[in-house]
Each structure stands twice: as C-alpha cells, then as structure tokens.
Short mmCIF file of C-alpha atoms and ligand atoms in Angstrom, two decimals:
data_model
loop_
_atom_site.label_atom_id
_atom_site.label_comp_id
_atom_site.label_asym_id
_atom_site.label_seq_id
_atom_site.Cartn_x
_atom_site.Cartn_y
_atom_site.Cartn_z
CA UNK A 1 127.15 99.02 79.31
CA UNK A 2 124.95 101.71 79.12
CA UNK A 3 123.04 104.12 81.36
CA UNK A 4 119.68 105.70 81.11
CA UNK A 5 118.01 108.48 83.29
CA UNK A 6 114.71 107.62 84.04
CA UNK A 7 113.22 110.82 85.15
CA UNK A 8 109.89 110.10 87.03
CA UNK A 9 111.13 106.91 87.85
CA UNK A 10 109.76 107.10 91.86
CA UNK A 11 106.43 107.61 90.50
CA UNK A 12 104.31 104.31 89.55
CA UNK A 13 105.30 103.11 86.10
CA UNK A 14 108.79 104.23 86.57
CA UNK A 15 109.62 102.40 89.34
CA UNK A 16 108.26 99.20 87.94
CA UNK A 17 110.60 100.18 84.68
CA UNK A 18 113.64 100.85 86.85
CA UNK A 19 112.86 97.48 88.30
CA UNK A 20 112.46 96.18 84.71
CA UNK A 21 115.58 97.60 83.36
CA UNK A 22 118.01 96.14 86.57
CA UNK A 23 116.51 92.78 86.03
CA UNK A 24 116.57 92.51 82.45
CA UNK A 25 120.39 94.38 81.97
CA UNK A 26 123.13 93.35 84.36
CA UNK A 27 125.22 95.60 82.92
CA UNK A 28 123.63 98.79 82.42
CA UNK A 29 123.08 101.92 85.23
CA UNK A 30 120.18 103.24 85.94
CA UNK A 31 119.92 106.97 87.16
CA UNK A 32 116.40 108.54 88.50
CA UNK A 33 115.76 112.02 88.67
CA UNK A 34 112.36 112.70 90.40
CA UNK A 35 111.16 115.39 92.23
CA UNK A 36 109.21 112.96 95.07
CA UNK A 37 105.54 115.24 94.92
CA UNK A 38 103.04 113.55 96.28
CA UNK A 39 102.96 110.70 93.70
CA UNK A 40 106.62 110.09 94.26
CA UNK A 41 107.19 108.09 96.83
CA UNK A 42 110.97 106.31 97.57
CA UNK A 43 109.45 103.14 99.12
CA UNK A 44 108.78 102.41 95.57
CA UNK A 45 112.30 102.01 94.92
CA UNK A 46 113.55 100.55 98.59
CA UNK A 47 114.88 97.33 96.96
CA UNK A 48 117.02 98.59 94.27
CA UNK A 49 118.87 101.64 96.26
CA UNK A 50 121.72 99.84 97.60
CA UNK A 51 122.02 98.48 94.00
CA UNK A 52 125.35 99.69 92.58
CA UNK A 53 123.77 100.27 89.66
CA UNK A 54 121.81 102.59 90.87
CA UNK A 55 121.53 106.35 91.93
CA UNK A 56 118.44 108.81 92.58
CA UNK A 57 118.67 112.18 92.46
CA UNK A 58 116.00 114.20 94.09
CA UNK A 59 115.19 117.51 91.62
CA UNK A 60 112.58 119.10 88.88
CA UNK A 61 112.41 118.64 84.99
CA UNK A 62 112.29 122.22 85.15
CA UNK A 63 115.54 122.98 86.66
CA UNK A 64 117.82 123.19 83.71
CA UNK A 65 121.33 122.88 85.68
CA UNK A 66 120.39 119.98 87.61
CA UNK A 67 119.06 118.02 84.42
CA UNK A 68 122.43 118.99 82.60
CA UNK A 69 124.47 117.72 85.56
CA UNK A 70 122.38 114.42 85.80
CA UNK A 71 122.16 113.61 82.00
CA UNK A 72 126.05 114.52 81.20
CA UNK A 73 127.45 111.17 81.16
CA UNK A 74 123.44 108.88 79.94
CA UNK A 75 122.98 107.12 76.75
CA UNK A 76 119.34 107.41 76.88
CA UNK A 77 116.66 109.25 78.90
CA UNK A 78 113.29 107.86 79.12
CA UNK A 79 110.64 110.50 81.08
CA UNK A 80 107.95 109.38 82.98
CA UNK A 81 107.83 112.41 85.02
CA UNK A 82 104.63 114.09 84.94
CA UNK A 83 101.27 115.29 86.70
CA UNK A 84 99.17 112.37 86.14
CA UNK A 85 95.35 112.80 88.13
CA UNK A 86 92.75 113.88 85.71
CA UNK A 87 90.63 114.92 89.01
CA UNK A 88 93.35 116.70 90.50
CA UNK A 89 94.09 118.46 86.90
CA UNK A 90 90.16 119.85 87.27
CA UNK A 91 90.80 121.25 90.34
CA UNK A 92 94.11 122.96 89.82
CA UNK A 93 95.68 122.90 86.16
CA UNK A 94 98.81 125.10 87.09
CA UNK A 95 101.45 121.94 88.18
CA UNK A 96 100.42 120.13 84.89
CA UNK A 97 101.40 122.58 82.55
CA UNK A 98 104.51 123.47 84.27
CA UNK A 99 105.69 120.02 84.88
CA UNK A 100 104.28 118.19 81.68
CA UNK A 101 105.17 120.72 79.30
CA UNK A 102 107.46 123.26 80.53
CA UNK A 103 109.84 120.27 81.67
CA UNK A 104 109.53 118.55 78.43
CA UNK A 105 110.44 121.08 77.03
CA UNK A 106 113.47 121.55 79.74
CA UNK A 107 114.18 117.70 79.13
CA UNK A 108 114.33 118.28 74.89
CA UNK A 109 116.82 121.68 75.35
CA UNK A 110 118.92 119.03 77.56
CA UNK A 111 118.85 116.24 74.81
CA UNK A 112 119.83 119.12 72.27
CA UNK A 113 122.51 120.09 74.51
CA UNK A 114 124.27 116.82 75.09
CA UNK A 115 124.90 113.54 73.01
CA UNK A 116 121.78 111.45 74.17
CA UNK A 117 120.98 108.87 72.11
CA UNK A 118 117.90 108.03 72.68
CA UNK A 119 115.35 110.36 74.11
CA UNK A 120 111.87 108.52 75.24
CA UNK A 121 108.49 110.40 76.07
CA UNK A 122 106.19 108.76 78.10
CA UNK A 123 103.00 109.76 76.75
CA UNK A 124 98.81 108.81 77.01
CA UNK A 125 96.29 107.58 75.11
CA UNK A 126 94.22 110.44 76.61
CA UNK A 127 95.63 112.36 74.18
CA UNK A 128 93.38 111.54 71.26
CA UNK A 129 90.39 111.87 73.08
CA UNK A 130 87.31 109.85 73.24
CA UNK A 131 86.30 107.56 71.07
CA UNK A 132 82.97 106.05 70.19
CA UNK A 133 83.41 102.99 68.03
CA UNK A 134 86.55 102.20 65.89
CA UNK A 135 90.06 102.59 67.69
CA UNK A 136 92.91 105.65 67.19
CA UNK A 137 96.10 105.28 64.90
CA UNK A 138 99.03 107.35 65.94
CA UNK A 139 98.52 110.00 63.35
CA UNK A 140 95.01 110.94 64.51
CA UNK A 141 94.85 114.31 65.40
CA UNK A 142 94.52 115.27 68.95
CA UNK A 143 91.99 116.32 70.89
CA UNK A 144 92.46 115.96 74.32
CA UNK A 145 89.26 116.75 76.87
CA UNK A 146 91.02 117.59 80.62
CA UNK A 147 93.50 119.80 81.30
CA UNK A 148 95.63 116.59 82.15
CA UNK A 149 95.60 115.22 78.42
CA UNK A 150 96.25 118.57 76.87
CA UNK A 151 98.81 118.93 79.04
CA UNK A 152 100.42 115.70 77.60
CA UNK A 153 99.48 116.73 74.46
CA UNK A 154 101.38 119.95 74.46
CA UNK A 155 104.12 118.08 75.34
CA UNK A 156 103.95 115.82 72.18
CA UNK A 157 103.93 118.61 70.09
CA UNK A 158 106.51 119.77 71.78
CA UNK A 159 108.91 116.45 71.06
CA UNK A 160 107.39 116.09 67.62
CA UNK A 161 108.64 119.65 66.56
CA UNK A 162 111.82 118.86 67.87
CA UNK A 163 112.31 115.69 65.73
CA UNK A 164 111.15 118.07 62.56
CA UNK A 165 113.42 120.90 63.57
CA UNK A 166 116.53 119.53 64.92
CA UNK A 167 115.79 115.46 64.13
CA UNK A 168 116.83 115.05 67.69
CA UNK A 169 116.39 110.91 68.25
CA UNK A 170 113.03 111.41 69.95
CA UNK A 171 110.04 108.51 70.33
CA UNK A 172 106.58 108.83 71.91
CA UNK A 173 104.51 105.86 73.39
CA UNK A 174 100.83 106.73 74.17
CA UNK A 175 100.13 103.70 76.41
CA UNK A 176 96.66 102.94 77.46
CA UNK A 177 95.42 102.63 81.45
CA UNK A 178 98.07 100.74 83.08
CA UNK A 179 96.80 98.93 86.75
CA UNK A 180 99.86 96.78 88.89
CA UNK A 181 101.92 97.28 92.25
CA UNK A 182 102.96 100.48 93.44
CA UNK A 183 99.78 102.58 91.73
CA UNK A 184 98.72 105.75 93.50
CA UNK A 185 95.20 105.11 95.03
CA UNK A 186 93.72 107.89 93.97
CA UNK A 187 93.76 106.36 90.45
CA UNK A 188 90.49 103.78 90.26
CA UNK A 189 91.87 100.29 90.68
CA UNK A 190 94.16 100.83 93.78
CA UNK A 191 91.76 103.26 95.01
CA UNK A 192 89.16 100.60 94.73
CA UNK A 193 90.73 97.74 96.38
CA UNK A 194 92.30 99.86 99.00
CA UNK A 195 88.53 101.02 99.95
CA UNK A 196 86.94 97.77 99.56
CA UNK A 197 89.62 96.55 101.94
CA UNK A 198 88.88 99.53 104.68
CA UNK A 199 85.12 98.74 103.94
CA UNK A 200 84.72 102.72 102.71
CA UNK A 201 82.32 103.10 99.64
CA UNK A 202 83.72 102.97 95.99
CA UNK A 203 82.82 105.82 94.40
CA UNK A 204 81.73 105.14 91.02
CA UNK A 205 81.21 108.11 88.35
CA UNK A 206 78.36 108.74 86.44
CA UNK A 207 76.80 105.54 85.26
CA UNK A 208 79.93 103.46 85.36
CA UNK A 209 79.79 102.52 81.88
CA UNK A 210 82.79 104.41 80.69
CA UNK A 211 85.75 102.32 79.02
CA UNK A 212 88.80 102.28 79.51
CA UNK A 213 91.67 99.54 77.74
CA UNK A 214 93.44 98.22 81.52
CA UNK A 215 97.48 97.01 80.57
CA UNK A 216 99.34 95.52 83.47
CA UNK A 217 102.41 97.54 83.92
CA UNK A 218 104.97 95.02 83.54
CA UNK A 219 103.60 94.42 79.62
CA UNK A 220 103.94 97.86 79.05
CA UNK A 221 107.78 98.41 80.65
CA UNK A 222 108.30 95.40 78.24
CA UNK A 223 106.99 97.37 75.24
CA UNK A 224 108.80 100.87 76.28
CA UNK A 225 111.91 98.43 76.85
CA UNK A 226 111.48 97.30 73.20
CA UNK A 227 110.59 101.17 72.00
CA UNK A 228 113.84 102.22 73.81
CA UNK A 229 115.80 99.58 71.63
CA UNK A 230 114.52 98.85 68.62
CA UNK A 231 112.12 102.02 67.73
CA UNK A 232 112.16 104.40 64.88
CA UNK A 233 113.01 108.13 65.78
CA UNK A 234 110.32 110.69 65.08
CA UNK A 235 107.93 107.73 65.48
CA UNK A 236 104.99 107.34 67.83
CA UNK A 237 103.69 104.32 69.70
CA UNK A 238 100.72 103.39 70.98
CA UNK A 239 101.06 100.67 73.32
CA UNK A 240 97.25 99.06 74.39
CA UNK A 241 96.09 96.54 76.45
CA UNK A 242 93.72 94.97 73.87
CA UNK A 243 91.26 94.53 77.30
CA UNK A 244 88.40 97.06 76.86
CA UNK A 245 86.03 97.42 80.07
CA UNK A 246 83.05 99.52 81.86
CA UNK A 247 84.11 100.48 85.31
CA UNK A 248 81.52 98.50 86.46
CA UNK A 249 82.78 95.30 85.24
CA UNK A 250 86.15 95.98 87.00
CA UNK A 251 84.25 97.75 90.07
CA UNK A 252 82.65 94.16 90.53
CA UNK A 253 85.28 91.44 89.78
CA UNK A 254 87.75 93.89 92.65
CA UNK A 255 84.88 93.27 95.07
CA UNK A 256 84.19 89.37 93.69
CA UNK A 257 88.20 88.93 94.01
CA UNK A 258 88.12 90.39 97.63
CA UNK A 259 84.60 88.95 99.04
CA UNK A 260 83.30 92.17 99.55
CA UNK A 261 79.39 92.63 99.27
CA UNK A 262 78.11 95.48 95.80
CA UNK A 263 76.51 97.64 98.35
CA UNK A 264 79.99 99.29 98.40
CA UNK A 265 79.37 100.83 95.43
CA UNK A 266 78.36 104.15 95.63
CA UNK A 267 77.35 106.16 92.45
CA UNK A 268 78.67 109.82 92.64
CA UNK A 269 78.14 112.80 90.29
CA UNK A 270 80.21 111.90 87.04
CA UNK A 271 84.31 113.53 86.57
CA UNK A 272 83.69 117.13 84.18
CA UNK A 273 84.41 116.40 80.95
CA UNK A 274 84.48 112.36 81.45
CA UNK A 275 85.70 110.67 78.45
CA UNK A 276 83.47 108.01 77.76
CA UNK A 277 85.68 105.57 76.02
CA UNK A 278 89.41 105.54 75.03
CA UNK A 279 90.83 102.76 72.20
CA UNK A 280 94.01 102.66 70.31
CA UNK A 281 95.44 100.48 67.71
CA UNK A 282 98.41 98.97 68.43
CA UNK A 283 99.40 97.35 65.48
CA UNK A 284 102.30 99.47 64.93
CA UNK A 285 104.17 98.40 67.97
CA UNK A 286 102.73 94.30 67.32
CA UNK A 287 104.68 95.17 64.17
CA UNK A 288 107.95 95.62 66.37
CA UNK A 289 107.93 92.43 68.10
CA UNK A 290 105.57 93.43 70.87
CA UNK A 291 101.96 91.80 72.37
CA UNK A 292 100.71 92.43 75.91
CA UNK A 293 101.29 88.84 77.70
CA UNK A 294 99.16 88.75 80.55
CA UNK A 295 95.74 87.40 80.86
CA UNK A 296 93.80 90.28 82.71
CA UNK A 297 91.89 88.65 85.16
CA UNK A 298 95.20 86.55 86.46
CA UNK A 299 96.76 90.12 86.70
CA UNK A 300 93.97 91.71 88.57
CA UNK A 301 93.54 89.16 91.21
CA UNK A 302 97.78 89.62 91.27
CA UNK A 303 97.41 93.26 91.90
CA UNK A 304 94.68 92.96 94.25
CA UNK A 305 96.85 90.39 95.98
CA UNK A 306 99.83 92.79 96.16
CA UNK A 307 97.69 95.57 97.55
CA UNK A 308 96.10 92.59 100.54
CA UNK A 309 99.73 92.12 101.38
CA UNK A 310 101.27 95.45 100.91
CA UNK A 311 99.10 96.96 103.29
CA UNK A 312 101.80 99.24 104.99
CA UNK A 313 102.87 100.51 101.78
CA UNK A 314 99.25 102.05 100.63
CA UNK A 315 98.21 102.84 104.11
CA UNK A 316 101.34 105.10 104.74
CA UNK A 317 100.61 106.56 101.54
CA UNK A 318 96.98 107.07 102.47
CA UNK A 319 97.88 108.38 105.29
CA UNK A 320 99.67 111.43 103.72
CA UNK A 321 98.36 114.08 101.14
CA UNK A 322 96.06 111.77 99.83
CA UNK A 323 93.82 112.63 102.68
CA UNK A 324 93.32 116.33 101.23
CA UNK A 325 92.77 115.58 97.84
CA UNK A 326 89.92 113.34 98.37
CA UNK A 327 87.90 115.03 101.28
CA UNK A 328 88.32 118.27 99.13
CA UNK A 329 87.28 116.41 95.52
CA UNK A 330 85.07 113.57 97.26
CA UNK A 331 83.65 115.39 99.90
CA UNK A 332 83.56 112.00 101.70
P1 LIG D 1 102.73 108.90 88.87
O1 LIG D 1 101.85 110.05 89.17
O2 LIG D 1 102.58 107.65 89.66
O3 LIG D 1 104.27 109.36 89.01
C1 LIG D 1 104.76 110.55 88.48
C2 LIG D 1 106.19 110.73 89.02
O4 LIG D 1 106.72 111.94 88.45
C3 LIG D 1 106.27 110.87 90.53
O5 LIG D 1 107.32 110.09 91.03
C4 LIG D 1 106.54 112.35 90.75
O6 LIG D 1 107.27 112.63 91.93
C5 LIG D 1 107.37 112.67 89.49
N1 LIG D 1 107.32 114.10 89.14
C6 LIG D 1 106.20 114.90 89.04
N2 LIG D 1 106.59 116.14 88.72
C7 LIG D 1 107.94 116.14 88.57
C8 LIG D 1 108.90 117.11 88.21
N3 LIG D 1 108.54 118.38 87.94
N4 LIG D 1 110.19 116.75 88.15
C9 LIG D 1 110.58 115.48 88.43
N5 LIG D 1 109.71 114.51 88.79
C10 LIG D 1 108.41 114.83 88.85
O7 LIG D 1 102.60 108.64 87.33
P2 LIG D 1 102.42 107.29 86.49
O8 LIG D 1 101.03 106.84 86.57
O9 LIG D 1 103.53 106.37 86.84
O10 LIG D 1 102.64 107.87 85.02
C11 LIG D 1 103.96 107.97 84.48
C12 LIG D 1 103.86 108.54 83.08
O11 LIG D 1 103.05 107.68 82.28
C13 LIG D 1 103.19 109.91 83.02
O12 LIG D 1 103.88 110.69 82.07
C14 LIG D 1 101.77 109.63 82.56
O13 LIG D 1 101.26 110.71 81.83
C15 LIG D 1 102.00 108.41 81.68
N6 LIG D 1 100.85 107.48 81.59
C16 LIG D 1 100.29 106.93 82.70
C17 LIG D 1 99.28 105.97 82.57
C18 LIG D 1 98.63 105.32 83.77
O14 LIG D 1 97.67 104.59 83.59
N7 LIG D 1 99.14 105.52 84.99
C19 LIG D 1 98.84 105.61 81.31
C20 LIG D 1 99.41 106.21 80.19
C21 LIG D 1 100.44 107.12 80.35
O1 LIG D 2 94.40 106.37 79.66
C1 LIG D 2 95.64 106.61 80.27
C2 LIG D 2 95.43 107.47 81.49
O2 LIG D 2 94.84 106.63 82.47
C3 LIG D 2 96.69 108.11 82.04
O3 LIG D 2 97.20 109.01 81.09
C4 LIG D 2 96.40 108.85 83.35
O4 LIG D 2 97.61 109.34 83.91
C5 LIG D 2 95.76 107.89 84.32
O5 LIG D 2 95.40 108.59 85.48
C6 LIG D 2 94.53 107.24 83.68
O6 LIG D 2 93.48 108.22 83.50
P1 LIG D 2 91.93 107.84 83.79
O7 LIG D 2 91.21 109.08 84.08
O8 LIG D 2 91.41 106.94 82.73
O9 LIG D 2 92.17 106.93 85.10
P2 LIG D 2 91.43 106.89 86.52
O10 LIG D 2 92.01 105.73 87.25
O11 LIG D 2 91.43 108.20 87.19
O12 LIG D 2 89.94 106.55 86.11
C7 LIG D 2 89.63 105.39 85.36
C8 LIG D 2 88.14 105.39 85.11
O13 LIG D 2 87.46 105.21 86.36
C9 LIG D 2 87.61 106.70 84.54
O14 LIG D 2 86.53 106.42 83.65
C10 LIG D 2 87.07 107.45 85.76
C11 LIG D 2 86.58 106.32 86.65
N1 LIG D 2 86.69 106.58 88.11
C12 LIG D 2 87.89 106.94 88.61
C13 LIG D 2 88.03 107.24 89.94
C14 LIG D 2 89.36 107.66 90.50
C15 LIG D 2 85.58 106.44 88.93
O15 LIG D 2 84.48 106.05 88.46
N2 LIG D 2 85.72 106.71 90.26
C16 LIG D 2 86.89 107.13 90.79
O16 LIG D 2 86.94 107.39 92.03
#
C-alpha cells in the first residue's frame, strides 16, 4: 500500500495519471492537491471521487501549511501543478513564476521536511529550447525561449540543486507535447477540433511549419509510472513521442478525421518568440523499460473521437474563462 500526492492532478495530464495510478494499483491512495485555476477543472476527475481511494484537496503549491498537512502521511509526490499556456505566459508572466517556481520550491522545502520517498517533477521539453536538426540529451544546457519554459526551467534548477545539496530523492521527466482526453482547448489539438467542430476558423501561426514531437498522454503516465518506480534519483528523463510533425500536417488530418473543408484554416501573425522545432532523445528512459505504444494516427482519430462525444465537457469549459483569453490574445 502506498499513497502518492499528485499535486496538479485536476489539470490535464494529472487527471489522466490519477486515472492511471487507480487502475493500475488496487491498493495504493491517491491524494490531489490542486488549486482548480482555470485549467483545473473537477469534471476531470468526476469518476474517481467517490473512489475510496481517493481524496482532493483544493489549495496552492505555495501555501506551505497546507502542503505539510496534505503530504504528512505520502510515500511519494509527483507535481504536475503548473502554469502551462505559452500564449498566456506572453501576455502575463507573473502566475508562472510564482506557481512554477516559487511552489517548487514550496513542494522541495516540504519533501526536505518530511520522509517522502520519492519526489517527481513534471517537467518540459521546452526547456532546452529549439532545435534545428539533431535531438536534445538530458544534460544539454538550457535555454528556454518564453517565459513559460524558463519558468520550468527555474524550477529544474531548483530540484537539481536540491539533489546536489541535500540528495533529497528527486527525478525530472521533460516529456514532449502530449495530445488525449481532458486537454485544455486553448492548447492546439483540442483547440482545433473543438473549432472545427463549431465551424470557427483554426488559427494557424506563422507558416505552420513548426514541429513539435505529439505523445498521447496515456504513454506518457505509463513512462512517469515507470520513472516513479524504477528511476534513478538526481536523474532526468526525457520522455518523447518519437512522432515529429508541422502543424500543418496535424491542422489537416483533425479536419480530414472530422470532414471539415481546409478553408478553416486561417493563418494568423506567428506566437513571439515561436520555437520552431523541439526534439529529445529518449534513449535514456527506452533504457528503463519504456517505448511510447500507440500508433499516432489511431490516437488522434481517438482523441478527436472523445472530444465529438464529450461535447458538454469542452463546451462548459469554453464557456468559462476561456472566452477572455482568446478574444483578448486572438482578437477573434
Ligand atoms: P494543465 O494546465 O492542464 O493543468 C495544470 C493544473 O495545475 C491545473 O489543474 C491547475 O488548477 C493546477 N495548478 C495551477 N497552479 C496551481 C497552484 N499554484 N497550486 C496547485 N495547483 C495548481 O497542465 P498540463 O498540460 O496537464 O501539464 C501538467 C504538467 O506537465 C505541467 O507541469 C507542464 O509544464 C507539464 N508538461 C505539459 C505538457 C503538455 O503537452 N501539456 C508537455 C510537457 C510537460
Ligand atoms: O513541448 C511541451 C509543451 O507543449 C508543454 O510544456 C506546454 O505546457 C504545452 O502547452 C505545449 O507547448 P506548445 O507551445 O508546443 O503547445 P501549443 O499547443 O500551445 O502549440 C503547439 C504548436 O501549435 C506550436 O507550434 C504553436 C502552434 N499553435 C498553437 C495554438 C494554440 C498554433 O499554430 N495556433 C494556435 O492557436
């Protein structure tokens, strides 16, 4: 029996890793701490809360005595909780450096307070940058380009110097896009389908031939899963989808998978500061035991299915703050 505190866990990938965890480990507990911002969002988690196994707790990685209180009697803590939009990070920084750093840092103080085992940090490949050919290791030096990534990137260095100073049991993954049920649609494959489905215009950035490597969720809560077991301390993980791709090519097979005409597509100015292409190498975590197992374009038409018949779930969400963001970042 064990229990881990999944902070972050109402957000996207969390709640597909609490959902993970309960159906891979009868026995163990599962505790999330999230602060439900906008991103968090408890419908995420409707089937597992009458779970005995489980418990949420509404609260802040930056609040100290509520982290103590929650993390008193875990094994492990894995934290997904974070600011995640790139756009929203170039409009307004301030929320990403206190959540994403400041409450790593809370998180770490707690782990060096009290006997956790295991102490996972949810990290990006956006930390390394862009890249133009070749693909990153885990010791390549960072060099994040949005607030967002250096954000994340202060908060590796920040769990790295923790390891060196106090060799607390800390590991890193640096996973690459993710795309599955439950994704925010402000990020570009639920916001596509979501639009394409509402017949609204796609807006594409730039010239569309930015890459990014898409991993179903699922494949990466397997690999975290196997990082949370069987992982070095002090070590790093990148976890990639091996599935590099323009955002045209996805743009078009969402609108080929839904029967929606290309003149959806609308070409906007391009994100400040766009990376042009991200790529790690996984091999370290393929060393573990670990290989993405889904074929991408079965996943995609899965996801795009999910959204099709989880129309009340986006379309509450869309209804919400969502509607701010992108009339005041869109202007559409
Ligand atoms: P998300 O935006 O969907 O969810 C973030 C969750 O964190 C939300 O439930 C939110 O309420 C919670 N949260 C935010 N601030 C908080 C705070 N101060 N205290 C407690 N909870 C707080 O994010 P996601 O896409 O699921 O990403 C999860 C993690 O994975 C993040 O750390 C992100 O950097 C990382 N990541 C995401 C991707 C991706 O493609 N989505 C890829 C690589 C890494
Ligand atoms: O690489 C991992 C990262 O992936 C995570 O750390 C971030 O939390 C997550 O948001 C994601 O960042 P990206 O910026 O890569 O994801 P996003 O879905 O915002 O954009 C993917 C690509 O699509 C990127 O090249 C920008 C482009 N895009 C995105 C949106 C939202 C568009 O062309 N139009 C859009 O409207």
């Amino acid at each position: 029996m064990k229990t881990i505190l999944i902070t972050g866990g109402a957000g996207f990938i969390g709640s597909n890793f609490v959902h993970h965890i309960l159906d891979t480990y009868p026995d163990y507990r599962v505790k999330v701490l999230d602060k439900l911002t906008y991103a968090g969002n408890l419908d995420n988690l409707r089937d597992v809360m009458d779970d005995d196994r489980f418990t949420f707790i509404k609260g802040d990685i930056c609040d100290k005595a509520l982290l103590k209180e929650a993390a008193e009697d875990v094994d492990y803590i894995v934290n997904f909780a974070a600011e995640t939009h790139v756009d929203r990070s170039i409009l307004d920084s301030e929320a990403f450096i206190r959540t994403d750093v400041l409450g790593t840092y809370t998180l770490l103080e707690t782990v060096r307070e009290l006997n956790i085992e295991r102490f996972v940090q949810i990290s990006t490949d956006e930390v390394y940058g862009s890249i133009t050919e070749g693909s990153f290791k885990e010791d390549a030096p960072l060099n994040p380009s949005s607030p967002y990534a250096a954000s994340k990137a202060g908060a590796d260095m920040l769990v790295n110097a923790y390891w060196v100073t106090y060799r607390l049991p800390v590991i890193i993954t640096r996973s690459s896009n993710n795309y599955g049920p439950y994704q925010y649609p402000e990020k570009l494959i639920p916001l596509f389908i979501t639009n394409a489905l509402e017949d609204k215009p796609l807006p594409l950035y730039g010239d569309g031939m930015n890459v990014r490597d898409w991993l179903y969720v699922k494949d990466n809560c397997e690999a975290i899963d196997l990082v949370l077991h069987k992982g070095e301390p002090g070590r790093i993980y990148n976890i990639g989808g091996d599935n590099e791709r323009t955002n045209i090519e996805i743009t078009r097979k969402i609108l080929a998978i839904l029967g929606k005409p290309e003149s959806l597509i609308r070409y906007v100015t391009d994100r400040k500061g766009h990376d042009r292409r991200y790529s790690i190498d996984s091999t370290r975590i393929h060393n573990l035991g670990w290989h993405p197992r889904t074929d991408f374009d079965t996943a995609l038409e899965d996801t795009v299915h999910w959204y099709v018949e989880n129309r009340w779930w986006w379309e509450r969400v869309k209804s919400g703050e969502f509607q701010r963001f992108y009339k005041e970042y869109y202007k559409m």
